[in-house]
Coordinates of C-alpha atoms in Angstrom, one line a residue:
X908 CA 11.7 -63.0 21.2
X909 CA 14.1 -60.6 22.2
X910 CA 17.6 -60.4 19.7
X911 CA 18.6 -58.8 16.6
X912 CA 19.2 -55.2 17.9
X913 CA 21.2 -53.2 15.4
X914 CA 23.4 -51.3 16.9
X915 CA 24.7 -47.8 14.9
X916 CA 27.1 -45.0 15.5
X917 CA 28.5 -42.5 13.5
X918 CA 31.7 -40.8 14.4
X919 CA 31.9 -36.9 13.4
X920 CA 35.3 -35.5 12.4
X921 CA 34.7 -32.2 12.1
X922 CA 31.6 -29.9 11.9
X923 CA 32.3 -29.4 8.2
X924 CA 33.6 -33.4 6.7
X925 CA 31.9 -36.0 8.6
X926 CA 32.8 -39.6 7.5
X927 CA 30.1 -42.2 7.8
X928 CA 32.2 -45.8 8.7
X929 CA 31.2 -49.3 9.0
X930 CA 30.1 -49.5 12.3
X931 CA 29.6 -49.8 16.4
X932 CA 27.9 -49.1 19.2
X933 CA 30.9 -45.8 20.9
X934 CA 29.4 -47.0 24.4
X935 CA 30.8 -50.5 23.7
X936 CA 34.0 -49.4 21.6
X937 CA 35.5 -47.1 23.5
X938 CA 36.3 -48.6 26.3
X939 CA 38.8 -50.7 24.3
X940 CA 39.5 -48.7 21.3
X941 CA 41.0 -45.1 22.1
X942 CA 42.7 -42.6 20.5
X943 CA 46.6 -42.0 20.4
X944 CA 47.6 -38.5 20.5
X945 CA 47.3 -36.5 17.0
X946 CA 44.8 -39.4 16.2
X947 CA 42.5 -36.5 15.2
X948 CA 44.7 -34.9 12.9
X949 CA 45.5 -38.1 11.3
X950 CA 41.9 -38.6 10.5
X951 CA 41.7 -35.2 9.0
X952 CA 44.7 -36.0 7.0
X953 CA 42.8 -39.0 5.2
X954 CA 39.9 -36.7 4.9
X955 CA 41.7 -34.1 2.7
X956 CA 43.2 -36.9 0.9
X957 CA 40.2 -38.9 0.2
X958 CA 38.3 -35.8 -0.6
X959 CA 41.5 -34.0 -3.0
X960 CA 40.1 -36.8 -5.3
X961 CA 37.1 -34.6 -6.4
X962 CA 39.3 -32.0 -7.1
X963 CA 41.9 -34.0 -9.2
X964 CA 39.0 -35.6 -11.2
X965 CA 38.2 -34.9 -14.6
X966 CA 34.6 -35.0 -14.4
X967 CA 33.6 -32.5 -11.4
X968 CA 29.4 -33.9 -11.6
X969 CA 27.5 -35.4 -8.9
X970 CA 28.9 -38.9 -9.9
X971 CA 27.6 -40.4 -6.6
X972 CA 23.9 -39.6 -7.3
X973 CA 24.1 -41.1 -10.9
X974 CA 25.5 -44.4 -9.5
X975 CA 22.5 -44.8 -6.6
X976 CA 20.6 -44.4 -9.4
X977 CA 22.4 -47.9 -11.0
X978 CA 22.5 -49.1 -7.4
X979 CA 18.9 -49.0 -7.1
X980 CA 17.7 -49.7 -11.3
X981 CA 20.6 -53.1 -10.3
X982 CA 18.8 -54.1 -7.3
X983 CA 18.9 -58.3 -8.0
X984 CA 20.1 -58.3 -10.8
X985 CA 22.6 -61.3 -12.1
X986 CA 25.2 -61.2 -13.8
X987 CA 26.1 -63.9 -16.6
X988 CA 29.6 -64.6 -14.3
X989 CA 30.5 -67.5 -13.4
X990 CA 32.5 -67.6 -9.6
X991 CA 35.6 -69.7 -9.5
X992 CA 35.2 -72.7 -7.4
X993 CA 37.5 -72.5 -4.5
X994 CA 40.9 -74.5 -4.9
X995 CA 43.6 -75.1 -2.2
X996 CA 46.1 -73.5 -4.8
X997 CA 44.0 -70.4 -4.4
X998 CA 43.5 -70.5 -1.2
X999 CA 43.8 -67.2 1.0
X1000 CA 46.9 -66.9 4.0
X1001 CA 46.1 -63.9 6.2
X1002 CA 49.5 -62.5 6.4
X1003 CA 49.8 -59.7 8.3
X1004 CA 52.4 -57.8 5.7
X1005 CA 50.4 -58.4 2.6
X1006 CA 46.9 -56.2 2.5
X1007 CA 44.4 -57.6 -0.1
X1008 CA 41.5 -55.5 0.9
X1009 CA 40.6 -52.3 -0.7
X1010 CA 38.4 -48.9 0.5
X1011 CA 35.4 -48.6 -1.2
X1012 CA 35.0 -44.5 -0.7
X1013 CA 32.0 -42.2 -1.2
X1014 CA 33.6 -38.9 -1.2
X1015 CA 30.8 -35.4 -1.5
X1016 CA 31.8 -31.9 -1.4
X1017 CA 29.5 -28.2 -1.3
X1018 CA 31.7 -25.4 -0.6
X1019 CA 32.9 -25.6 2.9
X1020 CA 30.6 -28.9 3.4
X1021 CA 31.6 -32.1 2.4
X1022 CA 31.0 -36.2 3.5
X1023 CA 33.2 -39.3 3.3
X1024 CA 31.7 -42.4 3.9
X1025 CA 33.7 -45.3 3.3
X1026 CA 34.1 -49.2 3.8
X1027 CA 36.3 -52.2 2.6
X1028 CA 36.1 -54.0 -0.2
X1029 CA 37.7 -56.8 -2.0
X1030 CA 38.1 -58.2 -5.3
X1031 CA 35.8 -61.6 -6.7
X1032 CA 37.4 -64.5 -8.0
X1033 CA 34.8 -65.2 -11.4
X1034 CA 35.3 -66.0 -15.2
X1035 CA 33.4 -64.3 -18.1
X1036 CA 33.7 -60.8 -17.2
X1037 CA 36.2 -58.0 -18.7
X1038 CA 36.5 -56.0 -15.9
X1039 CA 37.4 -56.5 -12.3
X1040 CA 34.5 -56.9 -9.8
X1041 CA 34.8 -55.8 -6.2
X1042 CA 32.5 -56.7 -3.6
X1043 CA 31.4 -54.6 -0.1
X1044 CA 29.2 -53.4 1.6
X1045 CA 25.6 -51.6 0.7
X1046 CA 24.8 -49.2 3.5
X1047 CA 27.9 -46.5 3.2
X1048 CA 26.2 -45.8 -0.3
X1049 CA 22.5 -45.4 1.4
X1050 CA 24.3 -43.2 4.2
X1051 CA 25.6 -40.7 1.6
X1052 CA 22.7 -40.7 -0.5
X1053 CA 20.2 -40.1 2.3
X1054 CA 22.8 -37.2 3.1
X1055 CA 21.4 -33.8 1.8
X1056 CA 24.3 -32.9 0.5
X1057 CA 23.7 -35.1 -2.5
X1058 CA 20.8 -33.1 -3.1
X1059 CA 22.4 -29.7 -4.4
X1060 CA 23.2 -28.9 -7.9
X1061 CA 26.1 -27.6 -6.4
X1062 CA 27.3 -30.8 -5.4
X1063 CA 30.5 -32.1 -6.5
X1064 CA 30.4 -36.3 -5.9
X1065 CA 32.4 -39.6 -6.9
X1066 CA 33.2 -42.8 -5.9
X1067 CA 36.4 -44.5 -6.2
X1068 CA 38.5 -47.3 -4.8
X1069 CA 41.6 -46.7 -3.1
X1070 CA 44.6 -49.6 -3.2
X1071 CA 46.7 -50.0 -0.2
X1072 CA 49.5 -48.0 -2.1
X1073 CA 47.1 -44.6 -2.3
X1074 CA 46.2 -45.0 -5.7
X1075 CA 42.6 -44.3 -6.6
X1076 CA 40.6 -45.7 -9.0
X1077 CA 37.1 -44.2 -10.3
X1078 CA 33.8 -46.2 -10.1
X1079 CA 32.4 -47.0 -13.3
X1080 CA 29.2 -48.4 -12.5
X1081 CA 27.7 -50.5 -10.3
X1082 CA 26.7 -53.5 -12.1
X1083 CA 24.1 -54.9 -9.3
X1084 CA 23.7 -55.2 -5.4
X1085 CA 21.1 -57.1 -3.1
X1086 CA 20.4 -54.4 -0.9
X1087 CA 18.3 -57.0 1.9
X1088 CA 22.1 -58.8 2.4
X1089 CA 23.8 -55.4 2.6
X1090 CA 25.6 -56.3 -0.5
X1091 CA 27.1 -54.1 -3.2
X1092 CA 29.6 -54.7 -6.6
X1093 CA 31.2 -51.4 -8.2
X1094 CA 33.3 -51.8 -10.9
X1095 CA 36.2 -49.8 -11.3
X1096 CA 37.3 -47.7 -15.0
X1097 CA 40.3 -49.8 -15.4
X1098 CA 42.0 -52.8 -14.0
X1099 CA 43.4 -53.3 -10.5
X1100 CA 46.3 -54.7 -10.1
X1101 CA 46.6 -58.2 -8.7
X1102 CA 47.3 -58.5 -4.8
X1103 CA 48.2 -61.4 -2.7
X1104 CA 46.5 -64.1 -5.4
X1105 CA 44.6 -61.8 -8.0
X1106 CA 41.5 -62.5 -6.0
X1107 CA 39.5 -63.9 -3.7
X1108 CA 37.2 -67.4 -3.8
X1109 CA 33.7 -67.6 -2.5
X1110 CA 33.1 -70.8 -0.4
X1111 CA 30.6 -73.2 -2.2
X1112 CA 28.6 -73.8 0.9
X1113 CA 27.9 -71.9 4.3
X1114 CA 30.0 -72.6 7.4
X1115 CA 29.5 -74.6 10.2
X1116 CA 28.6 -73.2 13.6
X1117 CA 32.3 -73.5 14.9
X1118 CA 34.5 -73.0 12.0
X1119 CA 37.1 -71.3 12.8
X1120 CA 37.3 -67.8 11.0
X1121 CA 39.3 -64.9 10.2
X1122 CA 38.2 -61.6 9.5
X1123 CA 39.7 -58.7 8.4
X1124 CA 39.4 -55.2 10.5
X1125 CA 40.6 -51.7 9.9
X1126 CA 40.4 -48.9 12.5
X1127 CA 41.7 -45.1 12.2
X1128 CA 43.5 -45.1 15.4
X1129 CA 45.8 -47.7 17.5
X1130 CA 43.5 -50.1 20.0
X1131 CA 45.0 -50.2 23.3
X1132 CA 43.8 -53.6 24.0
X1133 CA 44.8 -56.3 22.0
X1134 CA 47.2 -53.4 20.2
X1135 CA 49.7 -56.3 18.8
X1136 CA 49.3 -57.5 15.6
X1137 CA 48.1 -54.2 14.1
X1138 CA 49.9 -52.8 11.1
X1139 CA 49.6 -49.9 8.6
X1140 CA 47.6 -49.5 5.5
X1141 CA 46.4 -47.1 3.0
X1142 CA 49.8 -45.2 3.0
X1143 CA 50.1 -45.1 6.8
X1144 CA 46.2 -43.5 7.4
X1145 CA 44.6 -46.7 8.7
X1146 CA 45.8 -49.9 10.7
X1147 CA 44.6 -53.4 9.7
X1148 CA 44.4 -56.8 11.2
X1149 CA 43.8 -60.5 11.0
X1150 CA 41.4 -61.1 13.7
X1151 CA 40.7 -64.7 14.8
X1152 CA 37.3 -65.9 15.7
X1153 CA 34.5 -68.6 14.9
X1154 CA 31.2 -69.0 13.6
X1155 CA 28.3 -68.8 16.6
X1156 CA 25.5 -68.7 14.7
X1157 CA 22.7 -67.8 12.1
X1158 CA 19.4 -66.2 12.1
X1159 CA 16.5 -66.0 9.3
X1160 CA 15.1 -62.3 8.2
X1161 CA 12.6 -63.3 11.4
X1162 CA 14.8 -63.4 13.4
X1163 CA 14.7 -66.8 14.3
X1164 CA 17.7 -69.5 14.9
X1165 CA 18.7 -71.5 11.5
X1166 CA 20.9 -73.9 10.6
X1167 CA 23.1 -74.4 7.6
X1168 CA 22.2 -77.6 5.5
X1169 CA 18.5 -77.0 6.0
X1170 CA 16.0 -74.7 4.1
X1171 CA 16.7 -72.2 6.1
X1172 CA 17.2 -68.8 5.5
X1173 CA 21.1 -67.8 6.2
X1174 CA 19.9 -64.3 6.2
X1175 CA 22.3 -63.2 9.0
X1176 CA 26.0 -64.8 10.3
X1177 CA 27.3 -64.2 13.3
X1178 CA 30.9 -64.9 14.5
X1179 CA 33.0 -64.2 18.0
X1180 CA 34.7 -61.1 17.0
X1181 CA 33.5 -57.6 16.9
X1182 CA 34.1 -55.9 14.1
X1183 CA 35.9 -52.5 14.1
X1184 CA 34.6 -48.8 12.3
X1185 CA 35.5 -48.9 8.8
X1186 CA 35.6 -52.7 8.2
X1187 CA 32.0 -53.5 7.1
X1188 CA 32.0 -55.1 3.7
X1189 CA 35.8 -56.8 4.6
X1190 CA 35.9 -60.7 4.2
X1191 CA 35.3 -63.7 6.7
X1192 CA 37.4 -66.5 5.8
X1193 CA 37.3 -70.3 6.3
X1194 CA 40.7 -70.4 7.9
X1195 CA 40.5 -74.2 7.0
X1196 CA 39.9 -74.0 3.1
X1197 CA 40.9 -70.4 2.5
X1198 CA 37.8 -69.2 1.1
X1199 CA 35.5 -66.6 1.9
X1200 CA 32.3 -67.6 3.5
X1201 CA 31.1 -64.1 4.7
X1202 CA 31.3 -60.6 4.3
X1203 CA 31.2 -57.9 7.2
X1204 CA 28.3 -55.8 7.9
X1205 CA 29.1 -54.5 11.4
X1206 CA 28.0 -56.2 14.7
X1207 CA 24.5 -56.7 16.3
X1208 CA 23.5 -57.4 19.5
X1209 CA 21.8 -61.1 19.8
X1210 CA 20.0 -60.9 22.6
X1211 CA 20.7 -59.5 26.4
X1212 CA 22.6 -63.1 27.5
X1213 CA 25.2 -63.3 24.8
X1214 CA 25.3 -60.0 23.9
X1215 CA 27.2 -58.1 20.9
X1216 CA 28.3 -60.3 18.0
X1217 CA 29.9 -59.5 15.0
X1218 CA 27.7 -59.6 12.0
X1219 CA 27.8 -60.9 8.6
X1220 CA 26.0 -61.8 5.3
X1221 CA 26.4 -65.5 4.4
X1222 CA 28.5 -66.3 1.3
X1223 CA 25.3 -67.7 -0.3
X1224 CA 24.0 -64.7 -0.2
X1225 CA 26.7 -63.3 -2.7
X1226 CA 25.6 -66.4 -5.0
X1227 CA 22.4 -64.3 -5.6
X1228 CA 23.8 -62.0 -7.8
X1229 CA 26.2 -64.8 -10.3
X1230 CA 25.1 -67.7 -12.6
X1231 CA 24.5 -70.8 -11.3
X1232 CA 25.7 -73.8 -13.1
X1233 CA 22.0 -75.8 -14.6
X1234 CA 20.1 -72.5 -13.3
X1235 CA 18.2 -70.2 -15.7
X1236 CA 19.2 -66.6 -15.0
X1237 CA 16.9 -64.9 -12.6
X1238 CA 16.6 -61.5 -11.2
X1239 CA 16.0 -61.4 -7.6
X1240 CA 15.6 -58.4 -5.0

């Protein structure tokens, strides 16, 4: 049966920094999404930020390689946490002025060479832990690590989350992932501070083909279409947007049509909109309950009729890698 075509692109900045994004197809992007003049520069600007952070650090290792070791020893592993069962007191609004979404960057540096790669992330609404979980996306941490530069002894690495305001914040570990849903936590060396509600609550149950969804983009440059609604982030290097949408479908690892409320595999969730470069790993929201019920992983193309869809993993998924209520602890890959 034809469907499920990944589609990828990678955008170079420079020949010496190239950042690896969350992801589309150029040949289908650019048409809509184009860059304003001095675009360029401004990407270069976040580049030398971002990457300034190796050189502020101190610990100037290969940080990066150590933690795709944990990301790979932490493959399925759960976690005694408990997620908070969504309320409507906690439910999430999708202001425009108020960002609750972080960048999860993987920032590499060899002499004149260096790689960002970077995607969003937000923060986990759960009880038993002492430290702040944030949940994104898996595949920006494969890019960089099948990146040579990781390779060298020369090679200085880290990871760290940056807050809407600029701040950074260092990885500490990354406590476990599900690599199969694209999935990754990283915990940061010190608390975040709370935005919009402290954090965000993970549906119970899979949407609906239908439900009405939001999900949150980023993009490095000004969209000409649609070029309303967009407003700065990350100290003015990035845009963001609320992007309205709805649930079309699902599809099992097979590739075959399945159905929430079944036995069937939720393996892949895809909704209306087409996400932008850079917001892989951002949430879907329930715009009915607030909650999330997916999280980015970039757009695929269905099949020829429909054509490109955004793409998500299913917010059972993240369930994987938590305590169940009743359920023995499990390790799962």
């Amino acid at each position: 049966m034809a469907g499920l075509i990944f589609v990828t692109a990678f955008k170079p900045i420079s020949r010496q920094t190239i950042r690896r994004f969350a992801h589309v197809s150029p040949g289908i992007l650019n048409p809509l999404l184009k860059s304003e003049p001095g675009g360029q520069q401004a990407v270069s600007k976040l580049d030398k930020f971002l990457l300034s952070t190796l050189e502020t650090s101190n610990v100037r290792s290969n940080r990066t390689a150590s933690l795709v070791e944990q990301y790979h020893d932490n493959r399925g592993r759960e976690l005694k946490l408990d997620l908070v069962q969504p309320e409507s007191i906690r439910r999430l609004n999708v202001d425009p002025d108020t960002c609750p979404i972080y960048l999860v960057v993987h920032a590499a540096q060899n002499g004149s060479q260096s790689k960002v790669c970077l995607s969003s992330g937000f923060k986990l609404e759960v009880q038993g832990g002492q430290e702040p979980t944030i949940l994104t996306c898996a595949h920006t941490l494969e890019e960089i690590h099948f990146s040579s530069i990781l390779d060298s002894p020369a090679t200085i690495s880290n990871t760290f989350i940056l807050r809407d305001d600029g701040t950074r914040h260092l990885v500490k570990r990354i406590p476990s992932s599900m690599p199969r849903h694209d999935l990754l936590l990283v915990s940061p060396e010190e608390e975040l501070p709370l935005q919009m509600d402290g954090a965000f609550p993970v549906s119970f149950y899979p949407a609906q083909v239908g439900t009405k969804i939001a999900a949150h983009f980023i993009v490095d440059y000004r969209p000409e279409l649609e070029a309303e609604g967009w407003v700065p982030c990350f100290n003015g290097f990035l845009l963001r947007k609320w992007v309205h949408g709805e649930i079309v479908g699902y599809r099992d690892f097979a590739g075959n049509e399945a159905k929430p409320g079944t036995y069937d595999s939720l393996a892949h969730m895809f909704f209306s909109a087409i996400p932008t470069p850079g917001s892989s790993g951002g949430p879907v929201i329930d715009l009915e309950s607030g909650s999330i019920i997916g999280v980015i992983r970039g757009s695929r193309l269905d099949n020829q009729v429909v054509g490109l869809r955004g793409w998500a993993t299913s917010c059972e998924s993240i369930y994987e890698m938590f305590r169940l209520p009743g359920i023995a602890s499990r390790d799962l890959c």
